[in-house]
Amino acid sequence: MLEKDFIKLCETALSDLLDMIENKDKNSKLDVEYSDGILEIVVVATKQTYIINRNSGNQKIWYSSPLTGADYFSFDGQSQKWLDEKGIELTNKLFSELNTLI
């Protein structure tokens, strides 16, 4: 995939995650910032931090979790989703973990 296409897909995915988090975080339990391809999510009460960002070198989204450690997600053109090597979708993994922390 061309780098510009990869960056566009990442920007869309990370912006969508930001919007979903902000919409679901009605009680402000999370501090969320997004800038230049890096999404940082901090659980306010515990300071546990997620970093999710694009990795242009291998064209994957890198995911760092205080619960499960590091993971990579590749874009699957057929399903139009970001999947890890086990087939778990990025959004599902993130929200499953966040639900256990907040």
Tab-separated table of N, CA, C and O in Angstrom:
chain	number	residue	atom	x	y	z
A	1	MET	N	0.852	-1.164	0.000
A	1	MET	CA	0.000	0.000	0.000
A	1	MET	C	0.907	1.240	0.000
A	1	MET	O	1.959	1.243	0.648
A	2	LEU	N	0.481	2.250	-0.682
A	2	LEU	CA	1.231	3.494	-0.699
A	2	LEU	C	1.208	4.129	0.684
A	2	LEU	O	0.215	4.027	1.406
A	3	GLU	N	2.297	4.802	1.040
A	3	GLU	CA	2.387	5.398	2.368
A	3	GLU	C	1.276	6.421	2.616
A	3	GLU	O	0.700	6.471	3.694
A	4	LYS	N	0.952	7.223	1.608
A	4	LYS	CA	-0.108	8.228	1.787
A	4	LYS	C	-1.448	7.559	2.070
A	4	LYS	O	-2.249	8.065	2.857
A	5	ASP	N	-1.706	6.396	1.460
A	5	ASP	CA	-2.951	5.668	1.710
A	5	ASP	C	-2.954	5.089	3.128
A	5	ASP	O	-3.967	5.124	3.820
A	6	PHE	N	-1.804	4.571	3.540
A	6	PHE	CA	-1.676	4.044	4.897
A	6	PHE	C	-1.921	5.147	5.930
A	6	PHE	O	-2.679	4.963	6.887
A	7	ILE	N	-1.295	6.297	5.722
A	7	ILE	CA	-1.467	7.409	6.665
A	7	ILE	C	-2.918	7.851	6.727
A	7	ILE	O	-3.456	8.102	7.810
A	8	LYS	N	-3.582	7.895	5.592
A	8	LYS	CA	-4.994	8.295	5.563
A	8	LYS	C	-5.861	7.287	6.325
A	8	LYS	O	-6.737	7.671	7.116
A	9	LEU	N	-5.608	5.990	6.129
A	9	LEU	CA	-6.361	4.963	6.853
A	9	LEU	C	-6.128	5.075	8.352
A	9	LEU	O	-7.061	4.949	9.153
A	10	CYS	N	-4.880	5.314	8.750
A	10	CYS	CA	-4.564	5.468	10.181
A	10	CYS	C	-5.243	6.692	10.765
A	10	CYS	O	-5.803	6.623	11.872
A	11	GLU	N	-5.165	7.802	10.066
A	11	GLU	CA	-5.785	9.033	10.559
A	11	GLU	C	-7.285	8.827	10.785
A	11	GLU	O	-7.827	9.258	11.798
A	12	THR	N	-7.918	8.162	9.854
A	12	THR	CA	-9.350	7.889	9.991
A	12	THR	C	-9.614	6.995	11.199
A	12	THR	O	-10.486	7.286	12.015
A	13	ALA	N	-8.844	5.924	11.335
A	13	ALA	CA	-9.043	4.980	12.439
A	13	ALA	C	-8.805	5.642	13.783
A	13	ALA	O	-9.606	5.488	14.721
A	14	LEU	N	-7.723	6.398	13.913
A	14	LEU	CA	-7.394	7.021	15.195
A	14	LEU	C	-8.358	8.153	15.534
A	14	LEU	O	-8.756	8.315	16.691
A	15	SER	N	-8.773	8.926	14.538
A	15	SER	CA	-9.775	9.975	14.767
A	15	SER	C	-11.112	9.378	15.181
A	15	SER	O	-11.788	9.905	16.076
A	16	ASP	N	-11.488	8.274	14.541
A	16	ASP	CA	-12.736	7.598	14.906
A	16	ASP	C	-12.673	7.066	16.340
A	16	ASP	O	-13.644	7.174	17.094
A	17	LEU	N	-11.514	6.498	16.731
A	17	LEU	CA	-11.346	6.031	18.109
A	17	LEU	C	-11.494	7.183	19.092
A	17	LEU	O	-12.168	7.055	20.110
A	18	LEU	N	-10.868	8.301	18.787
A	18	LEU	CA	-10.974	9.482	19.635
A	18	LEU	C	-12.427	9.892	19.812
A	18	LEU	O	-12.890	10.109	20.938
A	19	ASP	N	-13.160	9.968	18.725
A	19	ASP	CA	-14.582	10.347	18.791
A	19	ASP	C	-15.393	9.357	19.620
A	19	ASP	O	-16.222	9.755	20.444
A	20	MET	N	-15.146	8.057	19.422
A	20	MET	CA	-15.884	7.035	20.171
A	20	MET	C	-15.593	7.138	21.668
A	20	MET	O	-16.500	7.027	22.491
A	21	ILE	N	-14.329	7.338	22.003
A	21	ILE	CA	-13.949	7.445	23.413
A	21	ILE	C	-14.612	8.672	24.036
A	21	ILE	O	-15.193	8.590	25.124
A	22	GLU	N	-14.525	9.792	23.376
A	22	GLU	CA	-15.122	11.017	23.910
A	22	GLU	C	-16.631	10.890	24.058
A	22	GLU	O	-17.208	11.390	25.024
A	23	ASN	N	-17.280	10.206	23.135
A	23	ASN	CA	-18.735	10.019	23.224
A	23	ASN	C	-19.131	9.094	24.372
A	23	ASN	O	-20.184	9.274	24.979
A	24	LYS	N	-18.304	8.087	24.666
A	24	LYS	CA	-18.632	7.124	25.719
A	24	LYS	C	-18.159	7.560	27.100
A	24	LYS	O	-18.656	7.069	28.108
A	25	ASP	N	-17.221	8.469	27.164
A	25	ASP	CA	-16.637	8.894	28.439
A	25	ASP	C	-17.436	10.056	29.033
A	25	ASP	O	-16.935	11.160	29.203
A	26	LYS	N	-18.665	9.787	29.390
A	26	LYS	CA	-19.576	10.822	29.894
A	26	LYS	C	-19.160	11.364	31.256
A	26	LYS	O	-19.479	12.483	31.611
A	27	ASN	N	-18.441	10.564	32.052
A	27	ASN	CA	-18.056	10.978	33.399
A	27	ASN	C	-16.604	11.443	33.488
A	27	ASN	O	-16.052	11.549	34.582
A	28	SER	N	-15.990	11.686	32.344
A	28	SER	CA	-14.610	12.189	32.273
A	28	SER	C	-13.634	11.346	33.083
A	28	SER	O	-12.804	11.864	33.831
A	29	LYS	N	-13.704	10.039	32.900
A	29	LYS	CA	-12.782	9.132	33.572
A	29	LYS	C	-11.486	8.940	32.788
A	29	LYS	O	-10.550	8.326	33.277
A	30	LEU	N	-11.466	9.484	31.567
A	30	LEU	CA	-10.299	9.347	30.700
A	30	LEU	C	-9.812	10.717	30.253
A	30	LEU	O	-10.607	11.631	30.041
A	31	ASP	N	-8.508	10.824	30.121
A	31	ASP	CA	-7.899	12.003	29.524
A	31	ASP	C	-7.360	11.550	28.170
A	31	ASP	O	-6.498	10.666	28.117
A	32	VAL	N	-7.889	12.110	27.098
A	32	VAL	CA	-7.562	11.636	25.757
A	32	VAL	C	-6.991	12.778	24.925
A	32	VAL	O	-7.559	13.867	24.890
A	33	GLU	N	-5.856	12.495	24.272
A	33	GLU	CA	-5.254	13.473	23.380
A	33	GLU	C	-4.853	12.778	22.085
A	33	GLU	O	-4.391	11.641	22.105
A	34	TYR	N	-5.013	13.512	20.982
A	34	TYR	CA	-4.614	12.986	19.687
A	34	TYR	C	-3.855	14.061	18.936
A	34	TYR	O	-4.333	15.188	18.797
A	35	SER	N	-2.666	13.704	18.469
A	35	SER	CA	-1.860	14.645	17.708
A	35	SER	C	-0.855	13.887	16.848
A	35	SER	O	-0.184	12.967	17.337
A	36	ASP	N	-0.772	14.271	15.603
A	36	ASP	CA	0.232	13.765	14.667
A	36	ASP	C	0.360	12.239	14.664
A	36	ASP	O	1.452	11.687	14.762
A	37	GLY	N	-0.781	11.568	14.597
A	37	GLY	CA	-0.765	10.112	14.482
A	37	GLY	C	-0.579	9.373	15.786
A	37	GLY	O	-0.365	8.158	15.778
A	38	ILE	N	-0.646	10.084	16.931
A	38	ILE	CA	-0.482	9.440	18.231
A	38	ILE	C	-1.706	9.722	19.095
A	38	ILE	O	-2.038	10.872	19.373
A	39	LEU	N	-2.359	8.643	19.513
A	39	LEU	CA	-3.514	8.737	20.402
A	39	LEU	C	-3.069	8.274	21.785
A	39	LEU	O	-2.579	7.158	21.944
A	40	GLU	N	-3.207	9.155	22.773
A	40	GLU	CA	-2.848	8.830	24.151
A	40	GLU	C	-4.108	8.854	24.996
A	40	GLU	O	-4.865	9.819	24.974
A	41	ILE	N	-4.308	7.767	25.741
A	41	ILE	CA	-5.487	7.626	26.594
A	41	ILE	C	-4.992	7.329	28.002
A	41	ILE	O	-4.285	6.343	28.222
A	42	VAL	N	-5.357	8.193	28.947
A	42	VAL	CA	-4.939	8.010	30.333
A	42	VAL	C	-6.183	7.810	31.190
A	42	VAL	O	-7.129	8.607	31.131
A	43	VAL	N	-6.183	6.741	31.989
A	43	VAL	CA	-7.249	6.524	32.962
A	43	VAL	C	-6.945	7.465	34.121
A	43	VAL	O	-5.933	7.323	34.804
A	44	VAL	N	-7.794	8.449	34.332
A	44	VAL	CA	-7.529	9.518	35.288
A	44	VAL	C	-7.257	8.985	36.695
A	44	VAL	O	-6.298	9.388	37.343
A	45	ALA	N	-8.065	8.053	37.173
A	45	ALA	CA	-7.956	7.571	38.554
A	45	ALA	C	-6.650	6.831	38.835
A	45	ALA	O	-6.104	6.923	39.934
A	46	THR	N	-6.133	6.106	37.848
A	46	THR	CA	-4.962	5.245	38.081
A	46	THR	C	-3.719	5.668	37.304
A	46	THR	O	-2.654	5.101	37.520
A	47	LYS	N	-3.889	6.607	36.377
A	47	LYS	CA	-2.805	7.064	35.497
A	47	LYS	C	-2.308	5.970	34.543
A	47	LYS	O	-1.244	6.100	33.944
A	48	GLN	N	-3.061	4.890	34.395
A	48	GLN	CA	-2.706	3.864	33.411
A	48	GLN	C	-2.876	4.469	32.025
A	48	GLN	O	-3.861	5.142	31.752
A	49	THR	N	-1.892	4.207	31.157
A	49	THR	CA	-1.837	4.908	29.878
A	49	THR	C	-1.785	3.948	28.694
A	49	THR	O	-1.034	2.981	28.703
A	50	TYR	N	-2.588	4.260	27.702
A	50	TYR	CA	-2.560	3.594	26.401
A	50	TYR	C	-1.923	4.545	25.404
A	50	TYR	O	-2.201	5.742	25.412
A	51	ILE	N	-1.091	4.006	24.543
A	51	ILE	CA	-0.565	4.747	23.398
A	51	ILE	C	-0.912	3.934	22.156
A	51	ILE	O	-0.602	2.747	22.074
A	52	ILE	N	-1.562	4.587	21.214
A	52	ILE	CA	-1.924	3.936	19.955
A	52	ILE	C	-1.457	4.866	18.848
A	52	ILE	O	-1.863	6.031	18.800
A	53	ASN	N	-0.575	4.376	17.993
A	53	ASN	CA	-0.069	5.244	16.937
A	53	ASN	C	0.275	4.465	15.678
A	53	ASN	O	0.421	3.252	15.698
A	54	ARG	N	0.408	5.226	14.617
A	54	ARG	CA	0.757	4.609	13.335
A	54	ARG	C	2.242	4.298	13.323
A	54	ARG	O	3.054	5.016	13.880
A	55	ASN	N	2.574	3.206	12.679
A	55	ASN	CA	3.959	2.805	12.495
A	55	ASN	C	4.164	2.660	10.989
A	55	ASN	O	3.889	1.609	10.417
A	56	SER	N	4.626	3.725	10.379
A	56	SER	CA	4.751	3.751	8.918
A	56	SER	C	5.749	2.737	8.392
A	56	SER	O	5.599	2.229	7.290
A	57	GLY	N	6.771	2.418	9.167
A	57	GLY	CA	7.805	1.492	8.718
A	57	GLY	C	7.263	0.129	8.334
A	57	GLY	O	7.672	-0.454	7.333
A	58	ASN	N	6.328	-0.388	9.132
A	58	ASN	CA	5.755	-1.701	8.811
A	58	ASN	C	4.272	-1.609	8.451
A	58	ASN	O	3.600	-2.614	8.332
A	59	GLN	N	3.787	-0.396	8.304
A	59	GLN	CA	2.392	-0.119	7.934
A	59	GLN	C	1.397	-0.831	8.854
A	59	GLN	O	0.478	-1.526	8.418
A	60	LYS	N	1.601	-0.635	10.137
A	60	LYS	CA	0.702	-1.178	11.149
A	60	LYS	C	0.392	-0.099	12.178
A	60	LYS	O	1.097	0.909	12.262
A	61	ILE	N	-0.643	-0.327	12.936
A	61	ILE	CA	-0.928	0.514	14.093
A	61	ILE	C	-0.347	-0.195	15.304
A	61	ILE	O	-0.606	-1.380	15.534
A	62	TRP	N	0.470	0.543	16.051
A	62	TRP	CA	1.089	0.014	17.268
A	62	TRP	C	0.187	0.357	18.440
A	62	TRP	O	-0.341	1.473	18.533
A	63	TYR	N	0.029	-0.593	19.316
A	63	TYR	CA	-0.910	-0.495	20.440
A	63	TYR	C	-0.151	-0.860	21.708
A	63	TYR	O	0.403	-1.953	21.810
A	64	SER	N	-0.096	0.061	22.657
A	64	SER	CA	0.557	-0.202	23.937
A	64	SER	C	-0.493	-0.092	25.033
A	64	SER	O	-1.128	0.950	25.196
A	65	SER	N	-0.666	-1.178	25.775
A	65	SER	CA	-1.711	-1.273	26.791
A	65	SER	C	-1.107	-1.561	28.162
A	65	SER	O	-0.211	-2.402	28.269
A	66	PRO	N	-1.630	-0.927	29.224
A	66	PRO	CA	-1.163	-1.255	30.566
A	66	PRO	C	-1.615	-2.645	31.019
A	66	PRO	O	-1.072	-3.196	31.972
A	67	LEU	N	-2.572	-3.225	30.316
A	67	LEU	CA	-3.080	-4.554	30.673
A	67	LEU	C	-2.430	-5.671	29.880
A	67	LEU	O	-2.109	-6.724	30.426
A	68	THR	N	-2.260	-5.457	28.580
A	68	THR	CA	-1.803	-6.550	27.714
A	68	THR	C	-0.481	-6.285	27.011
A	68	THR	O	-0.032	-7.123	26.231
A	69	GLY	N	0.130	-5.145	27.266
A	69	GLY	CA	1.412	-4.845	26.633
A	69	GLY	C	1.258	-4.368	25.206
A	69	GLY	O	0.237	-3.804	24.825
A	70	ALA	N	2.283	-4.610	24.419
A	70	ALA	CA	2.317	-4.123	23.040
A	70	ALA	C	1.662	-5.102	22.070
A	70	ALA	O	1.694	-6.313	22.274
A	71	ASP	N	1.082	-4.535	21.021
A	71	ASP	CA	0.458	-5.323	19.965
A	71	ASP	C	0.515	-4.495	18.682
A	71	ASP	O	0.705	-3.277	18.734
A	72	TYR	N	0.361	-5.149	17.561
A	72	TYR	CA	0.307	-4.481	16.265
A	72	TYR	C	-0.971	-4.889	15.547
A	72	TYR	O	-1.411	-6.032	15.637
A	73	PHE	N	-1.536	-3.930	14.821
A	73	PHE	CA	-2.749	-4.164	14.050
A	73	PHE	C	-2.496	-3.803	12.601
A	73	PHE	O	-1.976	-2.726	12.300
A	74	SER	N	-2.870	-4.706	11.709
A	74	SER	CA	-2.724	-4.504	10.268
A	74	SER	C	-4.100	-4.257	9.674
A	74	SER	O	-5.097	-4.829	10.123
A	75	PHE	N	-4.128	-3.437	8.620
A	75	PHE	CA	-5.397	-3.178	7.957
A	75	PHE	C	-5.752	-4.348	7.059
A	75	PHE	O	-4.953	-4.772	6.221
A	76	ASP	N	-6.949	-4.887	7.264
A	76	ASP	CA	-7.447	-5.987	6.448
A	76	ASP	C	-8.409	-5.404	5.412
A	76	ASP	O	-9.495	-4.934	5.774
A	77	GLY	N	-7.970	-5.404	4.173
A	77	GLY	CA	-8.762	-4.810	3.103
A	77	GLY	C	-10.109	-5.467	2.899
A	77	GLY	O	-11.077	-4.813	2.530
A	78	GLN	N	-10.185	-6.765	3.143
A	78	GLN	CA	-11.446	-7.478	2.934
A	78	GLN	C	-12.502	-7.056	3.950
A	78	GLN	O	-13.633	-6.769	3.600
A	79	SER	N	-12.134	-7.010	5.228
A	79	SER	CA	-13.105	-6.646	6.258
A	79	SER	C	-13.132	-5.147	6.534
A	79	SER	O	-14.031	-4.660	7.210
A	80	GLN	N	-12.112	-4.421	6.008
A	80	GLN	CA	-11.972	-2.984	6.244
A	80	GLN	C	-11.796	-2.662	7.735
A	80	GLN	O	-12.304	-1.667	8.246
A	81	LYS	N	-11.051	-3.540	8.434
A	81	LYS	CA	-10.819	-3.370	9.867
A	81	LYS	C	-9.338	-3.529	10.171
A	81	LYS	O	-8.597	-4.161	9.423
A	82	TRP	N	-8.929	-2.984	11.303
A	82	TRP	CA	-7.574	-3.150	11.812
A	82	TRP	C	-7.564	-4.350	12.732
A	82	TRP	O	-8.220	-4.344	13.779
A	83	LEU	N	-6.816	-5.400	12.352
A	83	LEU	CA	-6.815	-6.659	13.085
A	83	LEU	C	-5.404	-7.006	13.566
A	83	LEU	O	-4.430	-6.767	12.855
A	84	ASP	N	-5.338	-7.624	14.768
A	84	ASP	CA	-4.039	-8.124	15.218
A	84	ASP	C	-3.835	-9.519	14.635
A	84	ASP	O	-4.674	-10.029	13.890
A	85	GLU	N	-2.719	-10.152	14.969
A	85	GLU	CA	-2.411	-11.451	14.366
A	85	GLU	C	-3.372	-12.548	14.793
A	85	GLU	O	-3.463	-13.583	14.142
A	86	LYS	N	-4.143	-12.318	15.871
A	86	LYS	CA	-5.143	-13.290	16.321
A	86	LYS	C	-6.517	-13.014	15.723
A	86	LYS	O	-7.469	-13.721	16.012
A	87	GLY	N	-6.622	-11.938	14.925
A	87	GLY	CA	-7.893	-11.583	14.308
A	87	GLY	C	-8.772	-10.702	15.176
A	87	GLY	O	-9.937	-10.488	14.864
A	88	ILE	N	-8.216	-10.157	16.266
A	88	ILE	CA	-8.984	-9.276	17.151
A	88	ILE	C	-8.941	-7.870	16.583
A	88	ILE	O	-7.882	-7.354	16.223
A	89	GLU	N	-10.095	-7.246	16.523
A	89	GLU	CA	-10.223	-5.912	15.955
A	89	GLU	C	-9.793	-4.866	16.989
A	89	GLU	O	-10.067	-4.993	18.179
A	90	LEU	N	-9.102	-3.841	16.541
A	90	LEU	CA	-8.532	-2.805	17.393
A	90	LEU	C	-9.561	-2.170	18.322
A	90	LEU	O	-9.352	-2.095	19.541
A	91	THR	N	-10.657	-1.709	17.795
A	91	THR	CA	-11.681	-1.042	18.606
A	91	THR	C	-12.227	-1.980	19.668
A	91	THR	O	-12.392	-1.590	20.831
A	92	ASN	N	-12.493	-3.219	19.292
A	92	ASN	CA	-13.024	-4.188	20.254
A	92	ASN	C	-12.049	-4.435	21.394
A	92	ASN	O	-12.442	-4.498	22.561
A	93	LYS	N	-10.771	-4.583	21.062
A	93	LYS	CA	-9.769	-4.833	22.099
A	93	LYS	C	-9.671	-3.639	23.042
A	93	LYS	O	-9.688	-3.799	24.262
A	94	LEU	N	-9.586	-2.444	22.484
A	94	LEU	CA	-9.450	-1.253	23.316
A	94	LEU	C	-10.636	-1.082	24.254
A	94	LEU	O	-10.459	-0.907	25.466
A	95	PHE	N	-11.841	-1.144	23.733
A	95	PHE	CA	-13.009	-0.902	24.578
A	95	PHE	C	-13.249	-2.027	25.576
A	95	PHE	O	-13.727	-1.791	26.679
A	96	SER	N	-12.893	-3.237	25.236
A	96	SER	CA	-12.970	-4.341	26.186
A	96	SER	C	-12.055	-4.067	27.374
A	96	SER	O	-12.444	-4.253	28.539
A	97	GLU	N	-10.832	-3.612	27.088
A	97	GLU	CA	-9.903	-3.309	28.165
A	97	GLU	C	-10.332	-2.088	28.966
A	97	GLU	O	-10.288	-2.097	30.200
A	98	LEU	N	-10.742	-1.037	28.284
A	98	LEU	CA	-11.169	0.170	28.989
A	98	LEU	C	-12.347	-0.118	29.928
A	98	LEU	O	-12.415	0.436	31.019
A	99	ASN	N	-13.246	-0.989	29.489
A	99	ASN	CA	-14.402	-1.327	30.339
A	99	ASN	C	-13.991	-1.995	31.634
A	99	ASN	O	-14.693	-1.904	32.637
A	100	THR	N	-12.839	-2.669	31.657
A	100	THR	CA	-12.368	-3.292	32.889
A	100	THR	C	-11.653	-2.297	33.801
A	100	THR	O	-11.516	-2.544	35.000
A	101	LEU	N	-11.186	-1.184	33.225
A	101	LEU	CA	-10.420	-0.205	34.004
A	101	LEU	C	-11.249	0.946	34.561
A	101	LEU	O	-10.857	1.580	35.526
A	102	ILE	N	-12.377	1.244	33.914
A	102	ILE	CA	-13.171	2.394	34.377
A	102	ILE	C	-14.563	1.993	34.803
A	102	ILE	O	-15.013	0.948	34.584
